[in-house]
């Protein structure tokens, strides 16, 4: 006999997991402990499932990379303005970005709008509740599709995100490097999550798949936290391998982070005779398009920017920076310096380059870094 195949080794491991026991313990803990969130209110009987699923979709999109307490007021404002797919699909991108301002990762907002328009086109405005159909919509990956199907529709669909990776990695002391005879670590996590939610589905418990996945999320956010997990109050403690070994801090194992590349950006603050300031709209496809900013040259320190500032028609008025902001984006460690600039007759104002007053600024979508540096200056 040769090496066991990856699938058979994983199948044996998963079969050895006491799924129903784990699911029961988690559901028992969750019932009195569930954090109140407006999207968790039970679906009123007369609300169609698709409408309930729409609210869960919005909440799950906002919750990616963002804390629950931050999301709640955003979700409430969003649902008051766009309570269903049709109202969202009719919104403009600028309105959606403005509503999203402060949550970051703005492609999530753009994708919500694109997906709403696609739902109008493909499903007549009825938000789909089938996993495969959800995956066809922009911005919806396996995690979000699983969350919508399980939380809103009680389907036994798995979910895996950062919190759940941490929880399952500790529970089963999972390695982050592929092991001989095992599937890739991420694939294994999805298989474990699926076997657990299926075990929950077999229990005599109301809305067990919905409650089980939410319980996993809450466990990862409240007990099985990154530093100093609260193992003494954990309902899974007696099953947890990391707790038995005292090795909680070693999980989840992570490959080393790539180093951040330093980068300098140069921006100009240009005022007209009425004290309004010049802003440009990001038009290229990619990060933050549709947002407004001070005229900015990325990856361009002052010396290089002076050779030919873009857009043409702008000049440097002083070499002393008005403000400096240090921030991170993806793999960059950015130093943004803003200098005083002036406009010449060659400046071509238009739809993507215009002067705005201080009052107007509040109604224009700006990225977090731009709003911060403007606050410093103004
Ligand atoms: Fe996490 Fe501790 Fe519970 Fe294990 S016992 S799952 S490490 S909180």
mmCIF file of C-alpha atoms and ligand atoms in Angstrom:
data_model
loop_
_atom_site.group_PDB
_atom_site.id
_atom_site.type_symbol
_atom_site.label_atom_id
_atom_site.label_comp_id
_atom_site.label_asym_id
_atom_site.label_seq_id
_atom_site.Cartn_x
_atom_site.Cartn_y
_atom_site.Cartn_z
ATOM 1 C CA UNK A 1 0.000 0.000 0.000
ATOM 2 C CA UNK A 2 1.245 3.512 -0.811
ATOM 3 C CA UNK A 3 0.776 6.829 1.052
ATOM 4 C CA UNK A 4 -2.841 7.514 2.072
ATOM 5 C CA UNK A 5 -4.448 10.031 -0.296
ATOM 6 C CA UNK A 6 -5.050 13.576 0.945
ATOM 7 C CA UNK A 7 -8.784 13.114 0.774
ATOM 8 C CA UNK A 8 -8.837 9.848 2.734
ATOM 9 C CA UNK A 9 -6.522 11.229 5.477
ATOM 10 C CA UNK A 10 -8.725 14.315 5.802
ATOM 11 C CA UNK A 11 -11.874 12.189 5.786
ATOM 12 C CA UNK A 12 -10.499 10.059 8.653
ATOM 13 C CA UNK A 13 -9.525 13.138 10.633
ATOM 14 C CA UNK A 14 -12.918 14.771 10.104
ATOM 15 C CA UNK A 15 -14.750 11.557 10.986
ATOM 16 C CA UNK A 16 -12.862 11.544 14.297
ATOM 17 C CA UNK A 17 -14.230 14.984 15.272
ATOM 18 C CA UNK A 18 -17.144 14.766 17.750
ATOM 19 C CA UNK A 19 -19.145 17.241 15.662
ATOM 20 C CA UNK A 20 -22.514 16.959 17.378
ATOM 21 C CA UNK A 21 -20.959 17.283 20.845
ATOM 22 C CA UNK A 22 -19.037 20.388 19.804
ATOM 23 C CA UNK A 23 -22.066 21.902 18.084
ATOM 24 C CA UNK A 24 -24.286 21.239 21.122
ATOM 25 C CA UNK A 25 -21.801 22.829 23.511
ATOM 26 C CA UNK A 26 -21.479 25.880 21.292
ATOM 27 C CA UNK A 27 -25.239 26.306 20.805
ATOM 28 C CA UNK A 28 -25.875 26.015 24.539
ATOM 29 C CA UNK A 29 -23.312 28.715 25.214
ATOM 30 C CA UNK A 30 -24.644 30.950 22.434
ATOM 31 C CA UNK A 31 -28.327 30.963 23.434
ATOM 32 C CA UNK A 32 -27.946 33.308 26.431
ATOM 33 C CA UNK A 33 -24.702 34.921 25.241
ATOM 34 C CA UNK A 34 -25.533 36.083 21.688
ATOM 35 C CA UNK A 35 -24.469 39.692 21.179
ATOM 36 C CA UNK A 36 -27.468 41.847 20.225
ATOM 37 C CA UNK A 37 -27.111 43.173 16.684
ATOM 38 C CA UNK A 38 -29.925 44.801 14.696
ATOM 39 C CA UNK A 39 -29.545 42.368 11.764
ATOM 40 C CA UNK A 40 -29.856 39.414 14.167
ATOM 41 C CA UNK A 41 -33.460 40.185 15.051
ATOM 42 C CA UNK A 42 -35.642 37.205 14.020
ATOM 43 C CA UNK A 43 -37.257 37.578 10.626
ATOM 44 C CA UNK A 44 -40.835 38.889 10.972
ATOM 45 C CA UNK A 45 -43.254 36.347 9.529
ATOM 46 C CA UNK A 46 -44.458 38.644 6.768
ATOM 47 C CA UNK A 47 -40.910 39.560 5.617
ATOM 48 C CA UNK A 48 -39.852 37.536 2.560
ATOM 49 C CA UNK A 49 -36.681 35.480 3.060
ATOM 50 C CA UNK A 50 -34.957 37.362 0.233
ATOM 51 C CA UNK A 51 -35.433 40.686 2.050
ATOM 52 C CA UNK A 52 -34.066 39.236 5.281
ATOM 53 C CA UNK A 53 -31.094 37.844 3.332
ATOM 54 C CA UNK A 54 -30.472 41.317 1.831
ATOM 55 C CA UNK A 55 -29.981 42.762 5.349
ATOM 56 C CA UNK A 56 -27.595 39.947 6.286
ATOM 57 C CA UNK A 57 -25.643 40.511 3.060
ATOM 58 C CA UNK A 58 -25.189 44.210 3.879
ATOM 59 C CA UNK A 59 -24.128 43.434 7.454
ATOM 60 C CA UNK A 60 -21.650 40.742 6.398
ATOM 61 C CA UNK A 61 -20.117 43.015 3.769
ATOM 62 C CA UNK A 62 -19.668 45.786 6.326
ATOM 63 C CA UNK A 63 -18.306 43.426 8.978
ATOM 64 C CA UNK A 64 -15.358 42.310 6.856
ATOM 65 C CA UNK A 65 -12.321 44.012 8.463
ATOM 66 C CA UNK A 66 -14.585 46.110 10.726
ATOM 67 C CA UNK A 67 -15.778 45.817 14.342
ATOM 68 C CA UNK A 68 -19.447 45.152 15.123
ATOM 69 C CA UNK A 69 -19.818 48.356 17.181
ATOM 70 C CA UNK A 70 -18.560 50.445 14.252
ATOM 71 C CA UNK A 71 -20.832 48.670 11.784
ATOM 72 C CA UNK A 72 -24.144 49.010 13.682
ATOM 73 C CA UNK A 73 -24.821 52.734 12.954
ATOM 74 C CA UNK A 74 -23.637 52.322 9.343
ATOM 75 C CA UNK A 75 -25.965 49.353 8.853
ATOM 76 C CA UNK A 76 -28.915 51.199 10.375
ATOM 77 C CA UNK A 77 -28.360 54.278 8.173
ATOM 78 C CA UNK A 78 -27.930 52.072 5.100
ATOM 79 C CA UNK A 79 -31.094 50.050 5.724
ATOM 80 C CA UNK A 80 -33.108 53.214 6.393
ATOM 81 C CA UNK A 81 -31.985 54.699 3.065
ATOM 82 C CA UNK A 82 -31.858 51.529 0.942
ATOM 83 C CA UNK A 83 -34.118 48.904 2.579
ATOM 84 C CA UNK A 84 -34.081 46.574 -0.437
ATOM 85 C CA UNK A 85 -32.194 45.659 -3.587
ATOM 86 C CA UNK A 86 -34.272 47.911 -5.845
ATOM 87 C CA UNK A 87 -33.615 51.079 -3.828
ATOM 88 C CA UNK A 88 -29.889 50.301 -3.624
ATOM 89 C CA UNK A 89 -29.651 49.564 -7.347
ATOM 90 C CA UNK A 90 -31.100 53.021 -8.089
ATOM 91 C CA UNK A 91 -28.456 54.822 -5.977
ATOM 92 C CA UNK A 92 -25.427 56.524 -7.538
ATOM 93 C CA UNK A 93 -21.884 55.336 -6.837
ATOM 94 C CA UNK A 94 -21.111 58.677 -5.225
ATOM 95 C CA UNK A 95 -24.026 58.300 -2.768
ATOM 96 C CA UNK A 96 -22.937 54.774 -1.891
ATOM 97 C CA UNK A 97 -19.318 55.805 -1.317
ATOM 98 C CA UNK A 98 -20.410 58.687 0.848
ATOM 99 C CA UNK A 99 -22.584 56.380 2.962
ATOM 100 C CA UNK A 100 -19.602 53.999 3.285
ATOM 101 C CA UNK A 101 -17.091 56.703 4.133
ATOM 102 C CA UNK A 102 -15.027 55.740 7.171
ATOM 103 C CA UNK A 103 -15.478 51.968 6.775
ATOM 104 C CA UNK A 104 -12.507 51.676 4.370
ATOM 105 C CA UNK A 105 -11.922 48.974 1.738
ATOM 106 C CA UNK A 106 -14.269 50.858 -0.583
ATOM 107 C CA UNK A 107 -14.462 48.129 -3.202
ATOM 108 C CA UNK A 108 -16.899 46.421 -0.849
ATOM 109 C CA UNK A 109 -19.292 49.358 -1.317
ATOM 110 C CA UNK A 110 -18.840 49.457 -5.083
ATOM 111 C CA UNK A 111 -19.467 45.723 -5.262
ATOM 112 C CA UNK A 112 -22.692 46.042 -3.256
ATOM 113 C CA UNK A 113 -23.971 48.504 -5.826
ATOM 114 C CA UNK A 114 -22.823 46.383 -8.780
ATOM 115 C CA UNK A 115 -24.348 43.259 -7.243
ATOM 116 C CA UNK A 116 -27.679 45.018 -6.541
ATOM 117 C CA UNK A 117 -27.871 46.074 -10.193
ATOM 118 C CA UNK A 118 -27.074 42.522 -11.276
ATOM 119 C CA UNK A 119 -29.814 41.149 -9.012
ATOM 120 C CA UNK A 120 -32.261 43.545 -10.705
ATOM 121 C CA UNK A 121 -31.112 42.304 -14.095
ATOM 122 C CA UNK A 122 -30.892 38.556 -13.396
ATOM 123 C CA UNK A 123 -33.424 37.961 -10.621
ATOM 124 C CA UNK A 124 -35.965 40.782 -11.037
ATOM 125 C CA UNK A 125 -34.811 42.383 -7.779
ATOM 126 C CA UNK A 126 -35.319 39.245 -5.622
ATOM 127 C CA UNK A 127 -32.103 38.696 -3.687
ATOM 128 C CA UNK A 128 -30.974 35.080 -4.284
ATOM 129 C CA UNK A 129 -30.719 32.670 -1.371
ATOM 130 C CA UNK A 130 -28.939 29.833 -3.171
ATOM 131 C CA UNK A 131 -25.192 29.452 -2.548
ATOM 132 C CA UNK A 132 -24.213 28.965 -6.206
ATOM 133 C CA UNK A 133 -26.269 31.970 -7.358
ATOM 134 C CA UNK A 134 -24.779 34.190 -4.666
ATOM 135 C CA UNK A 135 -21.251 33.291 -5.766
ATOM 136 C CA UNK A 136 -22.021 34.741 -9.208
ATOM 137 C CA UNK A 137 -22.539 38.229 -7.745
ATOM 138 C CA UNK A 138 -19.687 40.769 -7.554
ATOM 139 C CA UNK A 139 -17.959 40.858 -4.166
ATOM 140 C CA UNK A 140 -19.584 37.677 -2.833
ATOM 141 C CA UNK A 141 -17.075 34.922 -2.107
ATOM 142 C CA UNK A 142 -17.480 31.609 -0.277
ATOM 143 C CA UNK A 143 -17.463 33.240 3.175
ATOM 144 C CA UNK A 144 -20.202 35.781 2.441
ATOM 145 C CA UNK A 145 -22.308 33.265 0.489
ATOM 146 C CA UNK A 146 -21.994 30.790 3.383
ATOM 147 C CA UNK A 147 -22.880 33.459 5.943
ATOM 148 C CA UNK A 148 -25.977 34.590 4.011
ATOM 149 C CA UNK A 149 -27.223 31.043 3.352
ATOM 150 C CA UNK A 150 -26.638 29.842 6.898
ATOM 151 C CA UNK A 151 -27.583 32.921 8.942
ATOM 152 C CA UNK A 152 -30.564 34.098 6.891
ATOM 153 C CA UNK A 153 -31.799 30.766 5.495
ATOM 154 C CA UNK A 154 -30.512 28.171 8.009
ATOM 155 C CA UNK A 155 -28.723 26.176 5.294
ATOM 156 C CA UNK A 156 -25.782 23.966 6.409
ATOM 157 C CA UNK A 157 -23.160 26.078 4.596
ATOM 158 C CA UNK A 158 -19.657 26.472 6.030
ATOM 159 C CA UNK A 159 -17.915 29.763 6.796
ATOM 160 C CA UNK A 160 -14.217 30.415 7.361
ATOM 161 C CA UNK A 161 -12.832 33.845 8.269
ATOM 162 C CA UNK A 162 -9.990 35.082 10.472
ATOM 163 C CA UNK A 163 -11.840 34.474 13.744
ATOM 164 C CA UNK A 164 -12.903 30.988 12.733
ATOM 165 C CA UNK A 165 -9.424 30.109 11.478
ATOM 166 C CA UNK A 166 -8.073 31.029 14.919
ATOM 167 C CA UNK A 167 -10.748 29.055 16.753
ATOM 168 C CA UNK A 168 -10.452 25.885 14.635
ATOM 169 C CA UNK A 169 -6.650 26.065 14.488
ATOM 170 C CA UNK A 170 -6.473 26.054 18.291
ATOM 171 C CA UNK A 171 -9.223 23.514 18.767
ATOM 172 C CA UNK A 172 -7.440 20.990 16.537
ATOM 173 C CA UNK A 173 -3.845 22.423 16.635
ATOM 174 C CA UNK A 174 -3.833 22.746 12.854
ATOM 175 C CA UNK A 175 -0.593 23.407 11.052
ATOM 176 C CA UNK A 176 -0.336 26.259 8.538
ATOM 177 C CA UNK A 177 2.133 24.335 6.389
ATOM 178 C CA UNK A 178 0.758 21.597 4.131
ATOM 179 C CA UNK A 179 1.207 18.140 5.664
ATOM 180 C CA UNK A 180 1.917 14.992 3.663
ATOM 181 C CA UNK A 181 -1.315 13.136 3.102
ATOM 182 C CA UNK A 182 -3.521 16.122 4.058
ATOM 183 C CA UNK A 183 -5.313 18.705 1.929
ATOM 184 C CA UNK A 184 -4.039 22.287 1.871
ATOM 185 C CA UNK A 185 -4.522 23.976 5.278
ATOM 186 C CA UNK A 186 -7.251 26.321 4.007
ATOM 187 C CA UNK A 187 -9.129 23.511 2.294
ATOM 188 C CA UNK A 188 -9.008 21.480 5.499
ATOM 189 C CA UNK A 189 -10.473 24.406 7.485
ATOM 190 C CA UNK A 190 -13.415 24.609 5.059
ATOM 191 C CA UNK A 191 -13.979 20.853 5.334
ATOM 192 C CA UNK A 192 -13.948 21.008 9.145
ATOM 193 C CA UNK A 193 -16.309 23.970 9.165
ATOM 194 C CA UNK A 194 -18.657 22.130 6.810
ATOM 195 C CA UNK A 195 -18.654 18.971 8.901
ATOM 196 C CA UNK A 196 -19.441 21.016 12.036
ATOM 197 C CA UNK A 197 -22.351 22.956 10.545
ATOM 198 C CA UNK A 198 -23.714 19.696 9.129
ATOM 199 C CA UNK A 199 -23.466 18.187 12.622
ATOM 200 C CA UNK A 200 -25.399 21.212 13.937
ATOM 201 C CA UNK A 201 -28.078 20.591 11.290
ATOM 202 C CA UNK A 202 -28.652 17.092 12.719
ATOM 203 C CA UNK A 203 -29.444 18.457 16.194
ATOM 204 C CA UNK A 204 -32.973 19.087 17.409
ATOM 205 C CA UNK A 205 -32.432 22.815 17.775
ATOM 206 C CA UNK A 206 -34.323 25.696 16.154
ATOM 207 C CA UNK A 207 -32.422 27.409 13.305
ATOM 208 C CA UNK A 208 -29.390 25.341 14.320
ATOM 209 C CA UNK A 209 -27.176 26.121 11.274
ATOM 210 C CA UNK A 210 -27.860 29.833 11.590
ATOM 211 C CA UNK A 211 -27.193 29.844 15.333
ATOM 212 C CA UNK A 212 -24.145 27.573 15.052
ATOM 213 C CA UNK A 213 -22.306 29.746 12.527
ATOM 214 C CA UNK A 214 -23.098 32.883 14.493
ATOM 215 C CA UNK A 215 -21.882 31.131 17.644
ATOM 216 C CA UNK A 216 -18.571 30.319 15.918
ATOM 217 C CA UNK A 217 -18.231 33.982 14.917
ATOM 218 C CA UNK A 218 -18.985 35.165 18.449
ATOM 219 C CA UNK A 219 -16.629 32.628 20.014
ATOM 220 C CA UNK A 220 -13.785 33.814 17.811
ATOM 221 C CA UNK A 221 -14.546 37.462 18.541
ATOM 222 C CA UNK A 222 -15.142 37.216 22.295
ATOM 223 C CA UNK A 223 -13.496 34.157 23.870
ATOM 224 C CA UNK A 224 -10.979 32.685 21.472
ATOM 225 C CA UNK A 225 -9.408 36.098 20.954
ATOM 226 C CA UNK A 226 -5.889 36.609 19.555
ATOM 227 C CA UNK A 227 -4.093 37.351 22.854
ATOM 228 C CA UNK A 228 -5.013 35.750 26.184
ATOM 229 C CA UNK A 229 -8.049 33.714 25.059
ATOM 230 C CA UNK A 230 -10.660 33.264 27.790
ATOM 231 C CA UNK A 231 -10.265 29.499 27.941
ATOM 232 C CA UNK A 232 -11.608 29.150 31.473
ATOM 233 C CA UNK A 233 -15.088 30.188 30.334
ATOM 234 C CA UNK A 234 -14.897 28.477 26.932
ATOM 235 C CA UNK A 235 -17.606 25.894 26.226
ATOM 236 C CA UNK A 236 -15.172 23.959 23.992
ATOM 237 C CA UNK A 237 -12.361 23.818 26.510
ATOM 238 C CA UNK A 238 -12.514 20.073 27.152
ATOM 239 C CA UNK A 239 -12.199 19.371 23.426
ATOM 240 C CA UNK A 240 -9.455 21.929 22.763
ATOM 241 C CA UNK A 241 -6.033 20.512 21.938
ATOM 242 C CA UNK A 242 -4.225 23.854 22.263
ATOM 243 C CA UNK A 243 -5.715 24.358 25.742
ATOM 244 C CA UNK A 244 -4.540 20.883 26.793
ATOM 245 C CA UNK A 245 -1.036 21.621 25.504
ATOM 246 C CA UNK A 246 -0.994 25.217 26.736
ATOM 247 C CA UNK A 247 -0.050 26.181 23.178
ATOM 248 C CA UNK A 248 -2.906 28.653 22.414
ATOM 249 C CA UNK A 249 -0.483 31.485 21.586
ATOM 250 C CA UNK A 250 1.126 29.391 18.836
ATOM 251 C CA UNK A 251 -2.124 29.201 16.835
ATOM 252 C CA UNK A 252 -3.110 30.066 14.237
ATOM 253 C CA UNK A 253 0.294 29.529 12.689
ATOM 254 C CA UNK A 254 1.056 32.202 10.120
ATOM 255 C CA UNK A 255 3.599 32.537 7.344
ATOM 256 C CA UNK A 256 5.859 35.575 7.953
ATOM 257 C CA UNK A 257 4.354 38.866 6.758
ATOM 258 C CA UNK A 258 5.905 40.458 3.691
ATOM 259 C CA UNK A 259 7.890 43.609 4.464
ATOM 260 C CA UNK A 260 6.155 46.919 3.745
ATOM 261 C CA UNK A 261 7.704 48.966 0.943
ATOM 262 C CA UNK A 262 8.319 52.608 1.887
ATOM 263 C CA UNK A 263 6.778 55.146 -0.486
ATOM 264 C CA UNK A 264 6.513 58.928 -0.582
ATOM 265 C CA UNK A 265 3.466 60.713 -2.063
ATOM 266 C CA UNK A 266 3.326 64.431 -2.790
ATOM 267 C CA UNK A 267 0.144 66.500 -2.797
ATOM 268 C CA UNK A 268 -0.576 70.183 -3.315
ATOM 269 C CA UNK A 269 -3.007 72.414 -1.473
ATOM 270 C CA UNK A 270 -4.197 75.002 -3.976
ATOM 271 C CA UNK A 271 -6.738 77.721 -3.107
ATOM 272 C CA UNK A 272 -8.565 80.099 -5.389
ATOM 273 C CA UNK A 273 -9.504 83.725 -4.643
ATOM 274 C CA UNK A 274 -12.623 82.615 -2.706
ATOM 275 C CA UNK A 275 -10.595 80.371 -0.401
ATOM 276 C CA UNK A 276 -11.948 77.183 -2.031
ATOM 277 C CA UNK A 277 -9.534 74.294 -2.402
ATOM 278 C CA UNK A 278 -8.716 72.303 -5.497
ATOM 279 C CA UNK A 279 -9.693 68.617 -5.526
ATOM 280 C CA UNK A 280 -9.249 65.958 -8.179
ATOM 281 C CA UNK A 281 -11.325 62.825 -8.653
ATOM 282 C CA UNK A 282 -9.579 59.481 -8.951
ATOM 283 C CA UNK A 283 -10.692 58.119 -12.261
ATOM 284 C CA UNK A 284 -8.391 55.195 -13.020
ATOM 285 C CA UNK A 285 -9.666 51.711 -12.344
ATOM 286 C CA UNK A 286 -8.208 50.336 -9.146
ATOM 287 C CA UNK A 287 -7.955 51.429 -5.559
ATOM 288 C CA UNK A 288 -10.251 54.249 -4.398
ATOM 289 C CA UNK A 289 -11.507 55.262 -7.826
ATOM 290 C CA UNK A 290 -14.437 57.645 -7.576
ATOM 291 C CA UNK A 291 -12.958 59.326 -4.491
ATOM 292 C CA UNK A 292 -11.740 62.904 -4.351
ATOM 293 C CA UNK A 293 -8.327 64.034 -3.148
ATOM 294 C CA UNK A 294 -5.903 66.924 -3.193
ATOM 295 C CA UNK A 295 -3.943 66.893 -6.467
ATOM 296 C CA UNK A 296 -1.622 64.029 -5.681
ATOM 297 C CA UNK A 297 1.354 62.242 -7.196
ATOM 298 C CA UNK A 298 1.796 58.761 -5.777
ATOM 299 C CA UNK A 299 5.244 57.169 -5.420
ATOM 300 C CA UNK A 300 6.707 60.587 -6.181
ATOM 301 C CA UNK A 301 8.822 62.543 -3.693
ATOM 302 C CA UNK A 302 8.872 66.332 -4.002
ATOM 303 C CA UNK A 303 12.044 66.532 -6.098
ATOM 304 C CA UNK A 304 10.551 64.296 -8.773
ATOM 305 C CA UNK A 305 7.110 65.898 -8.572
ATOM 306 C CA UNK A 306 8.671 69.279 -9.306
ATOM 307 C CA UNK A 307 9.848 68.083 -12.727
ATOM 308 C CA UNK A 308 6.267 67.881 -14.005
ATOM 309 C CA UNK A 309 3.364 67.902 -11.594
ATOM 310 C CA UNK A 310 0.224 66.150 -12.770
ATOM 311 C CA UNK A 311 -2.314 67.520 -13.573
ATOM 312 C CA UNK A 312 -0.459 70.203 -15.578
ATOM 313 C CA UNK A 313 -0.991 73.829 -14.639
ATOM 314 C CA UNK A 314 0.050 73.472 -11.000
ATOM 315 C CA UNK A 315 3.203 74.833 -9.404
ATOM 316 C CA UNK A 316 4.809 74.546 -6.009
ATOM 317 C CA UNK A 317 4.473 77.732 -3.920
ATOM 318 C CA UNK A 318 6.592 76.662 -0.956
ATOM 319 C CA UNK A 319 9.022 73.839 -0.252
ATOM 320 C CA UNK A 320 7.997 73.692 3.403
ATOM 321 C CA UNK A 321 5.390 70.949 3.901
ATOM 322 C CA UNK A 322 2.064 72.118 5.344
ATOM 323 C CA UNK A 323 1.424 68.667 6.812
ATOM 324 C CA UNK A 324 2.778 65.126 6.781
ATOM 325 C CA UNK A 325 0.772 61.928 7.275
ATOM 326 C CA UNK A 326 2.152 58.425 7.675
ATOM 327 C CA UNK A 327 -0.175 55.531 6.864
ATOM 328 C CA UNK A 328 -0.257 51.989 5.432
ATOM 329 C CA UNK A 329 -2.021 50.730 2.333
ATOM 330 C CA UNK A 330 -1.697 47.069 1.269
ATOM 331 C CA UNK A 331 2.081 46.512 1.006
ATOM 332 C CA UNK A 332 3.129 50.186 1.249
ATOM 333 C CA UNK A 333 4.268 52.296 4.182
ATOM 334 C CA UNK A 334 3.355 55.725 2.889
ATOM 335 C CA UNK A 335 4.591 59.169 3.833
ATOM 336 C CA UNK A 336 2.196 61.730 2.369
ATOM 337 C CA UNK A 337 3.487 65.310 2.296
ATOM 338 C CA UNK A 338 1.269 68.242 1.360
ATOM 339 C CA UNK A 339 2.821 71.477 0.079
ATOM 340 C CA UNK A 340 1.263 74.784 -0.771
ATOM 341 C CA UNK A 341 0.711 75.057 -4.504
ATOM 342 C CA UNK A 342 -0.698 77.549 -6.981
ATOM 343 C CA UNK A 343 -2.666 77.283 -10.168
ATOM 344 C CA UNK A 344 -1.491 78.767 -13.460
ATOM 345 C CA UNK A 345 -3.546 79.591 -16.531
ATOM 346 C CA UNK A 346 -2.726 76.163 -17.944
ATOM 347 C CA UNK A 347 -4.923 74.442 -15.330
ATOM 348 C CA UNK A 348 -7.906 72.781 -17.004
ATOM 349 C CA UNK A 349 -10.789 72.601 -14.521
ATOM 350 C CA UNK A 350 -13.613 70.190 -15.300
ATOM 351 C CA UNK A 351 -15.706 67.301 -14.052
ATOM 352 C CA UNK A 352 -12.689 65.653 -12.423
ATOM 353 C CA UNK A 353 -10.834 68.717 -11.207
ATOM 354 C CA UNK A 354 -12.660 71.481 -9.374
ATOM 355 C CA UNK A 355 -12.527 73.942 -6.508
ATOM 356 C CA UNK A 356 -14.757 73.156 -3.530
ATOM 357 C CA UNK A 357 -15.678 75.145 -0.445
ATOM 358 C CA UNK A 358 -15.104 73.951 3.111
ATOM 359 C CA UNK A 359 -18.876 73.350 3.441
ATOM 360 C CA UNK A 360 -19.017 71.155 0.335
ATOM 361 C CA UNK A 361 -16.182 68.958 1.658
ATOM 362 C CA UNK A 362 -18.511 67.155 4.074
ATOM 363 C CA UNK A 363 -20.636 65.862 1.189
ATOM 364 C CA UNK A 364 -17.769 64.651 -0.996
ATOM 365 C CA UNK A 365 -16.330 61.141 -0.644
ATOM 366 C CA UNK A 366 -12.720 61.363 0.517
ATOM 367 C CA UNK A 367 -10.494 58.487 1.610
ATOM 368 C CA UNK A 368 -9.618 58.280 5.306
ATOM 369 C CA UNK A 369 -6.050 59.507 4.718
ATOM 370 C CA UNK A 370 -7.234 62.512 2.693
ATOM 371 C CA UNK A 371 -9.783 63.515 5.306
ATOM 372 C CA UNK A 372 -7.158 63.186 8.032
ATOM 373 C CA UNK A 373 -4.587 65.339 6.291
ATOM 374 C CA UNK A 374 -7.191 67.975 5.362
ATOM 375 C CA UNK A 375 -8.270 68.098 8.984
ATOM 376 C CA UNK A 376 -4.637 68.727 9.941
ATOM 377 C CA UNK A 377 -4.311 71.548 7.448
ATOM 378 C CA UNK A 378 -7.685 73.245 7.637
HETATM 379 FE FE1 LIG B 1 -9.964 28.955 22.156
HETATM 380 FE FE2 LIG B 1 -9.256 28.529 24.667
HETATM 381 FE FE3 LIG B 1 -11.619 27.724 23.817
HETATM 382 FE FE4 LIG B 1 -9.439 26.505 23.005
HETATM 383 S S1 LIG B 1 -10.213 26.587 25.078
HETATM 384 S S2 LIG B 1 -11.140 27.111 21.704
HETATM 385 S S3 LIG B 1 -8.002 28.193 22.864
HETATM 386 S S4 LIG B 1 -10.902 29.849 23.975
#
